[in-house]
Amino acid sequence: MALKARVLYDFHSENQGEISITENELVTLFSEEELEGWLEGENSRGEAGLFPASYVEIIRDHITTNTNNNGCSSPKTKALSPTQSQRGLGASSGGSSFNTSQGSDEDWDDDWDDSSPATGAPQGLGSTPPLYPVTTSLPGRRGSAQQYQQQAKSSATVGRNLNRFSTFVKSGGEAFLLGEASAFVKDGDRICVVMGKHGPEWQEDPYPFTCTIDDPTKQTKFKGMKSYMSYGLTPTHTNVQVNRRYKHFDWLYARLVERFPVISVPHLPEKQATGRFEEDFISKRRKGLIWWMNHMTSHPVLARCDVFQHFLTCGADEKAWKQGKRKAERDELVGANFFLTISTPAVPLDLQEVESKIEGFKTFTKRMDENTVVVNTTINEFARKQIAGFKKEYQKVGQSFKLLAQAFELDQQAYSVGLNKAIAYTGEAYEAIGEYFAEQPRHDLDPISDLLDLYRGHLSNFPDIIHVQKGALTKVKDCSKQESELHERCNIISCATLAEIQHFHRTRVRDFRSQMQHHLRQQIGFFQKITAKLEDALQRYDDDH
Amino acid sequence: MALKARVLYDFHSENQGEISITENELVTLFSEEELEGWLEGENSRGEAGLFPASYVEIIRDHITTNTNNNGCSSPKTKALSPTQSQRGLGASSGGSSFNTSQGSDEDWDDDWDDSSPATGAPQGLGSTPPLYPVTTSLPGRRGSAQQYQQQAKSSATVGRNLNRFSTFVKSGGEAFLLGEASAFVKDGDRICVVMGKHGPEWQEDPYPFTCTIDDPTKQTKFKGMKSYMSYGLTPTHTNVQVNRRYKHFDWLYARLVERFPVISVPHLPEKQATGRFEEDFISKRRKGLIWWMNHMTSHPVLARCDVFQHFLTCGADEKAWKQGKRKAERDELVGANFFLTISTPAVPLDLQEVESKIEGFKTFTKRMDENTVVVNTTINEFARKQIAGFKKEYQKVGQSFKLLAQAFELDQQAYSVGLNKAIAYTGEAYEAIGEYFAEQPRHDLDPISDLLDLYRGHLSNFPDIIHVQKGALTKVKDCSKQESELHERCNIISCATLAEIQHFHRTRVRDFRSQMQHHLRQQIGFFQKITAKLEDALQRYDDDH
């Protein structure tokens, strides 16, 4: 009897060799053996090919392979397969980690297709399917199995997590907690969590800066054979403009995600923006990049990290760029090693308190995510109504007033003329007001919508961040034996997590305050503009007009 | 073979003994003889009863009875039947004319049903079916046939109009033109048309006044067995309040229509107002009566006429009221005799110029009527949208902001609290703005709609007024022989008509100017109120809140 597996999540084939599978579908496996996180088989439509192993459970005498077993009393260890990719998986030792956005230096200048599937972006909230490696092979992708093998020399006291797809494992959190992380941390790499008024927080950047993004310009290369858009970035701390393409942002993003397991790296604006207004895609993307940049520069850790600084400051010197690029890709302080760079406040946190705070934040993010969906839907609908319905209503009233004026103009007596003109003008005023309504949403609703999008990106990052902390906490609690080093490392993870949560809240309060203020100021200006238009119309009724 | 008739207009039976008939239906006549304007017969559904003679044409060897023949070379005369009722038909001699709103003094105190079919109101524009007498018999209704017989002693020079339903005939215009009108005109009854800057106009009332209408109060009589609403009217020239019921307005209206053939008597508000807002019917009627009163008091001729003054000034003394009432009903200066009261400017008008002015006005009224329909439909739809859609949209946005605040309230850190409250307040502000939108139409769209209704009433009066003038002009032009008296009488009719047109334009310009100003001021106030609400919300985002 052929080996069968039940599909746990929908998977849509995106590359050659892959097949699409649907939740609850039964697929036939050609082999039980995973190939870099992929299984080969046939779906119920008779298509044969690859699909992510993590998306199915193998049916075997009513026992499935995809079990959850987090208990620390299971000392079984197993070499990690390289399927735990994406979020800062790189783990302990140097060398390129498994990531598509990286490529070799030689690939760099190719005209990357900006609309290829997004890479490196951690997806969705808790209920989303697990991540899976991409099937395309690039140099430097293999050979990391040995690293995992090394990691597998785990301490005997605390067991490994059997769930191959747990964020705790993928992030390097487990490896760090088990004392497997080791790297040389220079003073410049040190990241301080300090105890603030409201709990642990990232030490503020003593030299804060911002960065402007100009309208992109079209550039060509290969004698005009290829063209691309280039954004001029000017960080305030150098005041020197550098030019970057979207693919550079994309590359940077992948580095950051890999580098910082418990930091919510802001998502880049969507590759394909299908704006309500059929607004220029470039301009929409630029707005998104500005928001993104704003969140980058205001994050004490992200703002000052090497790879971001390289991105912001490296000029047109291609050699210097490649050097920095290679250095970033070989950075050892990624994943588990990131935690080595963290200095915590002198007094360790109370783990009970941490747990309760994290629980509270989990509830918070869930509610915020749900409610921002409602807000976003509502304001988008409101924008649509203003652009279509409201405009139409005001213009219809305007046109009807103009019709009235036209009828009245048939009476050409001197005492009628002023009124006729005034009514016609009122009609025009209403038409103009209709236009104002149609124009307004892009000034005061779209920015809120953009902000909500950015925050929904953060909200989708936090479940993974929380999982890392929870994984550490669970592991510590499950161990009867009180290991002070384990506690200390859990404290580091907790401090970093709480600092990141604190930063999220501060940024959120700042952003929503300023965006709501902006929205209200815009609305006030809008209604004042309408009022002025109506006052202008009213004056036309004075006899001397 | 039974005598048949083809139905020209739909008629809906409203009283016992009448039958409904439908356009193009064939009905069987029981007799060719009319009974006070009614014929007896059977409709195609087999129902037998009365219907207006003027609504059918008798089929008789392909020749119909309802022919139009206006030529002055047709000297056939025929006794007018009393079917030409309603619009000041009373013609030359005294005595009550045929009108339902009149009744005997004994009827007066009966509790008239205000919702009975409207009486005495001239209906619609040119295309409406002819008027017909009501079937109910009341004292004083008969015996006027002799009067018509007397009128039939016409001059031989100018022929009578054969169209029994011509407004020219009904109004008394023809009778006056033919020199058949005669009555004693006191100086006090004299109405002057003067030559103004813009042509003939009614001499202004040297003692203009206005009249307020209070909220009606519920009165009872017969020891509470019957109840009715009473309006307190206070004219400024006496400053003494009198109490009137709607049926008194209705009676007055019928007198005025009868009295003034070329004056556009403002229509009373509809008997059954089915307001968009399910607003109190009484309040809606009161608003209509205020508009009506405003048009009455600002008309130089209507404002000072005896019957109106009696209506405005006669107190609670029932005897005095009945005296004035009887006097008004016996007024000789109605219909044709009205023209006897008119003094014209010394220099007669150029009839060509008059004709062109009348033509221009006809075009004007047609266009104004068409376009006011559009305006009215548009603003009613706009009002509906504001009450439903606009309100809903703003409230949905308000609710979504409140949801956002609720999510944010899960984070109870000190620096969040101010923002949470501010966002919640913004949500409330948007909900309030939704209410403002729903409330606004009654302040600035409904009054325009009321004004348009009033003017549509006037516009429906003018075709008849124009017909009277045109009838006279046609008659004069058709006569080869230049009769100076005919010209003089035609000049009187023309002066009165042009004066009324002039008055219409002046009132129109005044009313639309002030109503548009009112509308714009209201709109400005409305948007300022919204702005203030938003400014209030904006302040909540200041840190000290």
PDB file of C-alpha atoms in Angstrom, chain B residues 233-471:
ATOM      1  CA  LEU B 233     -52.655  84.111  13.543  1.00  0.00           C
ATOM      2  CA  THR B 234     -51.278  87.517  14.500  1.00  0.00           C
ATOM      3  CA  PRO B 235     -51.134  90.079  11.666  1.00  0.00           C
ATOM      4  CA  THR B 236     -48.699  92.900  12.341  1.00  0.00           C
ATOM      5  CA  HIS B 237     -51.129  95.628  11.315  1.00  0.00           C
ATOM      6  CA  THR B 238     -53.574  94.801  14.112  1.00  0.00           C
ATOM      7  CA  ASN B 239     -51.329  92.823  16.416  1.00  0.00           C
ATOM      8  CA  VAL B 240     -54.421  90.960  17.606  1.00  0.00           C
ATOM      9  CA  GLN B 241     -54.417  87.194  17.484  1.00  0.00           C
ATOM     10  CA  VAL B 242     -57.260  85.406  15.778  1.00  0.00           C
ATOM     11  CA  ASN B 243     -57.806  81.664  15.697  1.00  0.00           C
ATOM     12  CA  ARG B 244     -58.428  79.813  12.466  1.00  0.00           C
ATOM     13  CA  ARG B 245     -58.801  76.223  11.465  1.00  0.00           C
ATOM     14  CA  TYR B 246     -57.489  74.643   8.293  1.00  0.00           C
ATOM     15  CA  LYS B 247     -61.030  74.599   6.887  1.00  0.00           C
ATOM     16  CA  HIS B 248     -61.110  78.401   7.222  1.00  0.00           C
ATOM     17  CA  PHE B 249     -57.954  78.646   5.123  1.00  0.00           C
ATOM     18  CA  ASP B 250     -59.591  76.300   2.667  1.00  0.00           C
ATOM     19  CA  TRP B 251     -62.721  78.432   2.474  1.00  0.00           C
ATOM     20  CA  LEU B 252     -60.654  81.581   2.040  1.00  0.00           C
ATOM     21  CA  TYR B 253     -58.606  79.954  -0.697  1.00  0.00           C
ATOM     22  CA  ALA B 254     -61.764  79.055  -2.657  1.00  0.00           C
ATOM     23  CA  ARG B 255     -63.003  82.680  -2.365  1.00  0.00           C
ATOM     24  CA  LEU B 256     -59.689  84.042  -3.635  1.00  0.00           C
ATOM     25  CA  VAL B 257     -59.497  81.703  -6.599  1.00  0.00           C
ATOM     26  CA  GLU B 258     -63.013  82.648  -7.558  1.00  0.00           C
ATOM     27  CA  ARG B 259     -62.343  86.316  -7.029  1.00  0.00           C
ATOM     28  CA  PHE B 260     -59.069  86.838  -8.945  1.00  0.00           C
ATOM     29  CA  PRO B 261     -58.901  85.291 -12.409  1.00  0.00           C
ATOM     30  CA  VAL B 262     -55.365  86.408 -13.324  1.00  0.00           C
ATOM     31  CA  ILE B 263     -53.752  86.301  -9.893  1.00  0.00           C
ATOM     32  CA  SER B 264     -51.805  83.264  -8.831  1.00  0.00           C
ATOM     33  CA  VAL B 265     -53.272  82.418  -5.450  1.00  0.00           C
ATOM     34  CA  PRO B 266     -50.660  80.396  -3.531  1.00  0.00           C
ATOM     35  CA  HIS B 267     -51.714  76.784  -3.001  1.00  0.00           C
ATOM     36  CA  LEU B 268     -52.423  75.655   0.515  1.00  0.00           C
ATOM     37  CA  PRO B 269     -50.123  72.970   1.898  1.00  0.00           C
ATOM     38  CA  GLU B 270     -51.249  69.483   1.040  1.00  0.00           C
ATOM     39  CA  LYS B 271     -54.015  68.022   3.101  1.00  0.00           C
ATOM     40  CA  GLN B 272     -52.060  64.879   3.719  1.00  0.00           C
ATOM     41  CA  ALA B 273     -48.421  65.560   4.167  1.00  0.00           C
ATOM     42  CA  THR B 274     -46.438  62.370   4.104  1.00  0.00           C
ATOM     43  CA  GLY B 275     -43.134  63.756   5.223  1.00  0.00           C
ATOM     44  CA  ARG B 276     -39.888  62.000   4.619  1.00  0.00           C
ATOM     45  CA  PHE B 277     -39.100  62.314   8.293  1.00  0.00           C
ATOM     46  CA  GLU B 278     -42.397  61.079   9.637  1.00  0.00           C
ATOM     47  CA  GLU B 279     -42.309  64.494  11.146  1.00  0.00           C
ATOM     48  CA  ASP B 280     -45.393  65.638  12.906  1.00  0.00           C
ATOM     49  CA  PHE B 281     -47.970  66.290  10.240  1.00  0.00           C
ATOM     50  CA  ILE B 282     -49.251  69.341  12.121  1.00  0.00           C
ATOM     51  CA  SER B 283     -45.828  70.958  12.204  1.00  0.00           C
ATOM     52  CA  LYS B 284     -45.334  70.225   8.502  1.00  0.00           C
ATOM     53  CA  ARG B 285     -48.693  71.812   7.709  1.00  0.00           C
ATOM     54  CA  ARG B 286     -47.868  74.818   9.859  1.00  0.00           C
ATOM     55  CA  LYS B 287     -44.609  75.366   7.946  1.00  0.00           C
ATOM     56  CA  GLY B 288     -46.619  75.195   4.726  1.00  0.00           C
ATOM     57  CA  LEU B 289     -49.162  77.659   6.048  1.00  0.00           C
ATOM     58  CA  ILE B 290     -46.394  80.072   7.049  1.00  0.00           C
ATOM     59  CA  TRP B 291     -45.039  80.002   3.496  1.00  0.00           C
ATOM     60  CA  TRP B 292     -48.568  80.443   2.202  1.00  0.00           C
ATOM     61  CA  MET B 293     -49.253  83.359   4.530  1.00  0.00           C
ATOM     62  CA  ASN B 294     -45.984  84.964   3.524  1.00  0.00           C
ATOM     63  CA  HIS B 295     -47.038  84.888  -0.123  1.00  0.00           C
ATOM     64  CA  MET B 296     -50.468  86.211   0.727  1.00  0.00           C
ATOM     65  CA  THR B 297     -49.296  89.178   2.746  1.00  0.00           C
ATOM     66  CA  SER B 298     -46.637  90.101   0.207  1.00  0.00           C
ATOM     67  CA  HIS B 299     -49.100  90.241  -2.683  1.00  0.00           C
ATOM     68  CA  PRO B 300     -50.371  93.844  -3.010  1.00  0.00           C
ATOM     69  CA  VAL B 301     -53.783  92.746  -4.282  1.00  0.00           C
ATOM     70  CA  LEU B 302     -54.369  89.631  -2.223  1.00  0.00           C
ATOM     71  CA  ALA B 303     -53.058  91.186   0.977  1.00  0.00           C
ATOM     72  CA  ARG B 304     -55.591  94.016   1.021  1.00  0.00           C
ATOM     73  CA  CYS B 305     -58.657  92.254  -0.341  1.00  0.00           C
ATOM     74  CA  ASP B 306     -61.729  92.244   1.908  1.00  0.00           C
ATOM     75  CA  VAL B 307     -62.142  88.558   2.366  1.00  0.00           C
ATOM     76  CA  PHE B 308     -58.518  88.098   3.453  1.00  0.00           C
ATOM     77  CA  GLN B 309     -58.766  91.037   5.818  1.00  0.00           C
ATOM     78  CA  HIS B 310     -61.933  89.591   7.275  1.00  0.00           C
ATOM     79  CA  PHE B 311     -60.125  86.279   7.739  1.00  0.00           C
ATOM     80  CA  LEU B 312     -57.180  87.975   9.450  1.00  0.00           C
ATOM     81  CA  THR B 313     -58.969  90.422  11.667  1.00  0.00           C
ATOM     82  CA  CYS B 314     -62.395  89.085  12.621  1.00  0.00           C
ATOM     83  CA  GLY B 315     -62.254  88.018  16.261  1.00  0.00           C
ATOM     84  CA  ALA B 316     -64.245  85.496  18.231  1.00  0.00           C
ATOM     85  CA  ASP B 317     -67.579  87.265  17.597  1.00  0.00           C
ATOM     86  CA  GLU B 318     -69.427  84.599  15.654  1.00  0.00           C
ATOM     87  CA  LYS B 319     -72.043  86.971  14.334  1.00  0.00           C
ATOM     88  CA  ALA B 320     -69.478  89.309  12.835  1.00  0.00           C
ATOM     89  CA  TRP B 321     -67.668  86.348  11.320  1.00  0.00           C
ATOM     90  CA  LYS B 322     -70.824  85.035   9.658  1.00  0.00           C
ATOM     91  CA  GLN B 323     -71.659  88.474   8.359  1.00  0.00           C
ATOM     92  CA  GLY B 324     -68.272  88.852   6.711  1.00  0.00           C
ATOM     93  CA  LYS B 325     -68.453  85.330   5.422  1.00  0.00           C
ATOM     94  CA  ARG B 326     -71.818  85.903   3.790  1.00  0.00           C
ATOM     95  CA  LYS B 327     -70.628  89.185   2.333  1.00  0.00           C
ATOM     96  CA  ALA B 328     -67.602  87.493   0.772  1.00  0.00           C
ATOM     97  CA  GLU B 329     -69.709  84.742  -0.692  1.00  0.00           C
ATOM     98  CA  ARG B 330     -72.036  87.315  -2.238  1.00  0.00           C
ATOM     99  CA  ASP B 331     -69.182  89.425  -3.588  1.00  0.00           C
ATOM    100  CA  GLU B 332     -70.098  90.639  -7.058  1.00  0.00           C
ATOM    101  CA  LEU B 333     -66.567  91.538  -8.076  1.00  0.00           C
ATOM    102  CA  VAL B 334     -65.558  87.993  -8.891  1.00  0.00           C
ATOM    103  CA  GLY B 335     -64.487  86.501 -12.221  1.00  0.00           C
ATOM    104  CA  ALA B 336     -65.269  88.802 -15.139  1.00  0.00           C
ATOM    105  CA  ASN B 337     -66.176  91.637 -12.787  1.00  0.00           C
ATOM    106  CA  PHE B 338     -62.721  91.530 -11.224  1.00  0.00           C
ATOM    107  CA  PHE B 339     -61.423  93.190 -14.373  1.00  0.00           C
ATOM    108  CA  LEU B 340     -63.818  96.078 -13.807  1.00  0.00           C
ATOM    109  CA  THR B 341     -61.894  97.000 -10.684  1.00  0.00           C
ATOM    110  CA  ILE B 342     -58.584  97.438 -12.476  1.00  0.00           C
ATOM    111  CA  SER B 343     -57.115 100.848 -13.283  1.00  0.00           C
ATOM    112  CA  THR B 344     -54.379 100.769 -15.892  1.00  0.00           C
ATOM    113  CA  PRO B 345     -51.542 103.186 -16.634  1.00  0.00           C
ATOM    114  CA  ALA B 346     -52.502 106.062 -18.912  1.00  0.00           C
ATOM    115  CA  VAL B 347     -50.634 104.793 -21.960  1.00  0.00           C
ATOM    116  CA  PRO B 348     -51.977 101.496 -23.276  1.00  0.00           C
ATOM    117  CA  LEU B 349     -49.512  98.678 -23.765  1.00  0.00           C
ATOM    118  CA  ASP B 350     -48.169  97.658 -27.123  1.00  0.00           C
ATOM    119  CA  LEU B 351     -49.970  94.369 -27.717  1.00  0.00           C
ATOM    120  CA  GLN B 352     -47.108  92.930 -29.767  1.00  0.00           C
ATOM    121  CA  GLU B 353     -44.757  93.576 -26.929  1.00  0.00           C
ATOM    122  CA  VAL B 354     -47.209  92.097 -24.480  1.00  0.00           C
ATOM    123  CA  GLU B 355     -47.493  88.998 -26.626  1.00  0.00           C
ATOM    124  CA  SER B 356     -43.753  88.566 -26.758  1.00  0.00           C
ATOM    125  CA  LYS B 357     -43.435  89.068 -23.007  1.00  0.00           C
ATOM    126  CA  ILE B 358     -46.160  86.535 -22.348  1.00  0.00           C
ATOM    127  CA  GLU B 359     -44.517  84.062 -24.717  1.00  0.00           C
ATOM    128  CA  GLY B 360     -41.221  84.566 -22.918  1.00  0.00           C
ATOM    129  CA  PHE B 361     -42.851  83.996 -19.590  1.00  0.00           C
ATOM    130  CA  LYS B 362     -44.558  80.864 -20.850  1.00  0.00           C
ATOM    131  CA  THR B 363     -41.153  79.472 -21.857  1.00  0.00           C
ATOM    132  CA  PHE B 364     -39.787  80.559 -18.513  1.00  0.00           C
ATOM    133  CA  THR B 365     -42.452  78.813 -16.459  1.00  0.00           C
ATOM    134  CA  LYS B 366     -42.123  75.646 -18.489  1.00  0.00           C
ATOM    135  CA  ARG B 367     -38.374  75.525 -17.932  1.00  0.00           C
ATOM    136  CA  MET B 368     -38.620  76.517 -14.301  1.00  0.00           C
ATOM    137  CA  ASP B 369     -41.225  73.837 -13.735  1.00  0.00           C
ATOM    138  CA  GLU B 370     -39.052  71.175 -15.370  1.00  0.00           C
ATOM    139  CA  ASN B 371     -35.914  72.223 -13.566  1.00  0.00           C
ATOM    140  CA  THR B 372     -37.483  72.628 -10.157  1.00  0.00           C
ATOM    141  CA  VAL B 373     -38.653  69.036 -10.480  1.00  0.00           C
ATOM    142  CA  VAL B 374     -35.027  68.028 -10.967  1.00  0.00           C
ATOM    143  CA  VAL B 375     -33.843  70.198  -8.068  1.00  0.00           C
ATOM    144  CA  ASN B 376     -36.539  68.870  -5.795  1.00  0.00           C
ATOM    145  CA  THR B 377     -35.822  65.251  -6.676  1.00  0.00           C
ATOM    146  CA  THR B 378     -32.093  65.829  -6.247  1.00  0.00           C
ATOM    147  CA  ILE B 379     -32.235  67.549  -2.908  1.00  0.00           C
ATOM    148  CA  ASN B 380     -34.734  65.073  -1.545  1.00  0.00           C
ATOM    149  CA  GLU B 381     -32.431  62.276  -2.605  1.00  0.00           C
ATOM    150  CA  PHE B 382     -29.489  64.184  -1.117  1.00  0.00           C
ATOM    151  CA  ALA B 383     -31.404  64.579   2.135  1.00  0.00           C
ATOM    152  CA  ARG B 384     -32.195  60.869   2.135  1.00  0.00           C
ATOM    153  CA  LYS B 385     -28.531  60.026   1.551  1.00  0.00           C
ATOM    154  CA  GLN B 386     -27.396  62.269   4.383  1.00  0.00           C
ATOM    155  CA  ILE B 387     -29.961  60.826   6.751  1.00  0.00           C
ATOM    156  CA  ALA B 388     -29.088  57.244   5.858  1.00  0.00           C
ATOM    157  CA  GLY B 389     -25.795  56.734   4.026  1.00  0.00           C
ATOM    158  CA  PHE B 390     -23.683  59.674   5.204  1.00  0.00           C
ATOM    159  CA  LYS B 391     -24.723  59.172   8.807  1.00  0.00           C
ATOM    160  CA  LYS B 392     -23.990  55.453   8.582  1.00  0.00           C
ATOM    161  CA  GLU B 393     -20.547  56.017   7.064  1.00  0.00           C
ATOM    162  CA  TYR B 394     -19.451  58.516   9.709  1.00  0.00           C
ATOM    163  CA  GLN B 395     -20.840  56.346  12.464  1.00  0.00           C
ATOM    164  CA  LYS B 396     -19.087  53.271  11.137  1.00  0.00           C
ATOM    165  CA  VAL B 397     -15.805  55.179  11.126  1.00  0.00           C
ATOM    166  CA  GLY B 398     -16.591  56.393  14.650  1.00  0.00           C
ATOM    167  CA  GLN B 399     -17.287  52.864  15.811  1.00  0.00           C
ATOM    168  CA  SER B 400     -14.114  51.534  14.240  1.00  0.00           C
ATOM    169  CA  PHE B 401     -12.058  54.222  16.011  1.00  0.00           C
ATOM    170  CA  LYS B 402     -13.738  53.207  19.240  1.00  0.00           C
ATOM    171  CA  LEU B 403     -12.774  49.593  18.549  1.00  0.00           C
ATOM    172  CA  LEU B 404      -9.194  50.712  18.030  1.00  0.00           C
ATOM    173  CA  ALA B 405      -9.311  52.554  21.344  1.00  0.00           C
ATOM    174  CA  GLN B 406     -10.727  49.436  23.013  1.00  0.00           C
ATOM    175  CA  ALA B 407      -7.858  47.331  21.705  1.00  0.00           C
ATOM    176  CA  PHE B 408      -5.360  49.956  22.832  1.00  0.00           C
ATOM    177  CA  GLU B 409      -6.929  50.077  26.279  1.00  0.00           C
ATOM    178  CA  LEU B 410      -5.621  46.559  26.836  1.00  0.00           C
ATOM    179  CA  ASP B 411      -2.262  48.282  27.188  1.00  0.00           C
ATOM    180  CA  GLN B 412      -2.664  50.180  30.418  1.00  0.00           C
ATOM    181  CA  GLN B 413       0.751  51.800  30.550  1.00  0.00           C
ATOM    182  CA  ALA B 414       0.627  55.398  31.644  1.00  0.00           C
ATOM    183  CA  TYR B 415       1.852  56.788  28.370  1.00  0.00           C
ATOM    184  CA  SER B 416      -0.922  55.026  26.446  1.00  0.00           C
ATOM    185  CA  VAL B 417      -3.893  56.217  28.452  1.00  0.00           C
ATOM    186  CA  GLY B 418      -4.107  59.706  26.952  1.00  0.00           C
ATOM    187  CA  LEU B 419      -4.034  58.382  23.406  1.00  0.00           C
ATOM    188  CA  ASN B 420      -6.624  55.714  24.154  1.00  0.00           C
ATOM    189  CA  LYS B 421      -9.020  58.318  25.514  1.00  0.00           C
ATOM    190  CA  ALA B 422      -8.352  60.650  22.606  1.00  0.00           C
ATOM    191  CA  ILE B 423      -9.059  57.947  20.035  1.00  0.00           C
ATOM    192  CA  ALA B 424     -12.236  56.930  21.863  1.00  0.00           C
ATOM    193  CA  TYR B 425     -13.274  60.573  21.892  1.00  0.00           C
ATOM    194  CA  THR B 426     -12.531  60.861  18.173  1.00  0.00           C
ATOM    195  CA  GLY B 427     -14.786  57.863  17.645  1.00  0.00           C
ATOM    196  CA  GLU B 428     -17.553  59.631  19.535  1.00  0.00           C
ATOM    197  CA  ALA B 429     -16.936  62.802  17.540  1.00  0.00           C
ATOM    198  CA  TYR B 430     -17.429  60.871  14.310  1.00  0.00           C
ATOM    199  CA  GLU B 431     -20.621  59.348  15.630  1.00  0.00           C
ATOM    200  CA  ALA B 432     -21.818  62.831  16.526  1.00  0.00           C
ATOM    201  CA  ILE B 433     -20.908  64.087  13.053  1.00  0.00           C
ATOM    202  CA  GLY B 434     -22.997  61.236  11.643  1.00  0.00           C
ATOM    203  CA  GLU B 435     -25.919  62.574  13.667  1.00  0.00           C
ATOM    204  CA  TYR B 436     -25.225  66.108  12.425  1.00  0.00           C
ATOM    205  CA  PHE B 437     -25.505  64.864   8.865  1.00  0.00           C
ATOM    206  CA  ALA B 438     -28.796  63.155   9.618  1.00  0.00           C
ATOM    207  CA  GLU B 439     -30.168  66.252  11.348  1.00  0.00           C
ATOM    208  CA  GLN B 440     -29.047  68.799   8.803  1.00  0.00           C
ATOM    209  CA  PRO B 441     -31.440  68.279   5.875  1.00  0.00           C
ATOM    210  CA  ARG B 442     -34.421  69.485   7.840  1.00  0.00           C
ATOM    211  CA  HIS B 443     -32.612  72.749   8.402  1.00  0.00           C
ATOM    212  CA  ASP B 444     -31.388  73.519   4.927  1.00  0.00           C
ATOM    213  CA  LEU B 445     -32.788  71.133   2.345  1.00  0.00           C
ATOM    214  CA  ASP B 446     -36.368  70.800   3.540  1.00  0.00           C
ATOM    215  CA  PRO B 447     -36.967  74.568   3.388  1.00  0.00           C
ATOM    216  CA  ILE B 448     -35.793  74.614  -0.230  1.00  0.00           C
ATOM    217  CA  SER B 449     -38.062  71.689  -0.949  1.00  0.00           C
ATOM    218  CA  ASP B 450     -40.971  73.527   0.702  1.00  0.00           C
ATOM    219  CA  LEU B 451     -40.203  76.622  -1.353  1.00  0.00           C
ATOM    220  CA  LEU B 452     -40.062  74.599  -4.540  1.00  0.00           C
ATOM    221  CA  ASP B 453     -43.418  73.038  -3.682  1.00  0.00           C
ATOM    222  CA  LEU B 454     -44.947  76.462  -3.227  1.00  0.00           C
ATOM    223  CA  TYR B 455     -43.526  77.643  -6.528  1.00  0.00           C
ATOM    224  CA  ARG B 456     -44.680  74.555  -8.316  1.00  0.00           C
ATOM    225  CA  GLY B 457     -48.140  75.556  -7.123  1.00  0.00           C
ATOM    226  CA  HIS B 458     -47.697  78.994  -8.710  1.00  0.00           C
ATOM    227  CA  LEU B 459     -46.288  77.464 -11.864  1.00  0.00           C
ATOM    228  CA  SER B 460     -49.365  75.287 -12.155  1.00  0.00           C
ATOM    229  CA  ASN B 461     -51.546  78.417 -11.845  1.00  0.00           C
ATOM    230  CA  PHE B 462     -49.882  80.339 -14.638  1.00  0.00           C
ATOM    231  CA  PRO B 463     -50.973  78.349 -17.686  1.00  0.00           C
ATOM    232  CA  ASP B 464     -54.562  79.322 -16.848  1.00  0.00           C
ATOM    233  CA  ILE B 465     -53.588  82.936 -16.267  1.00  0.00           C
ATOM    234  CA  ILE B 466     -51.726  83.003 -19.559  1.00  0.00           C
ATOM    235  CA  HIS B 467     -54.695  81.405 -21.316  1.00  0.00           C
ATOM    236  CA  VAL B 468     -56.923  84.232 -20.196  1.00  0.00           C
ATOM    237  CA  GLN B 469     -54.598  86.849 -21.616  1.00  0.00           C
ATOM    238  CA  LYS B 470     -53.978  84.857 -24.771  1.00  0.00           C
ATOM    239  CA  GLY B 471     -57.686  84.283 -25.219  1.00  0.00           C
TER     240      GLY B 471
END
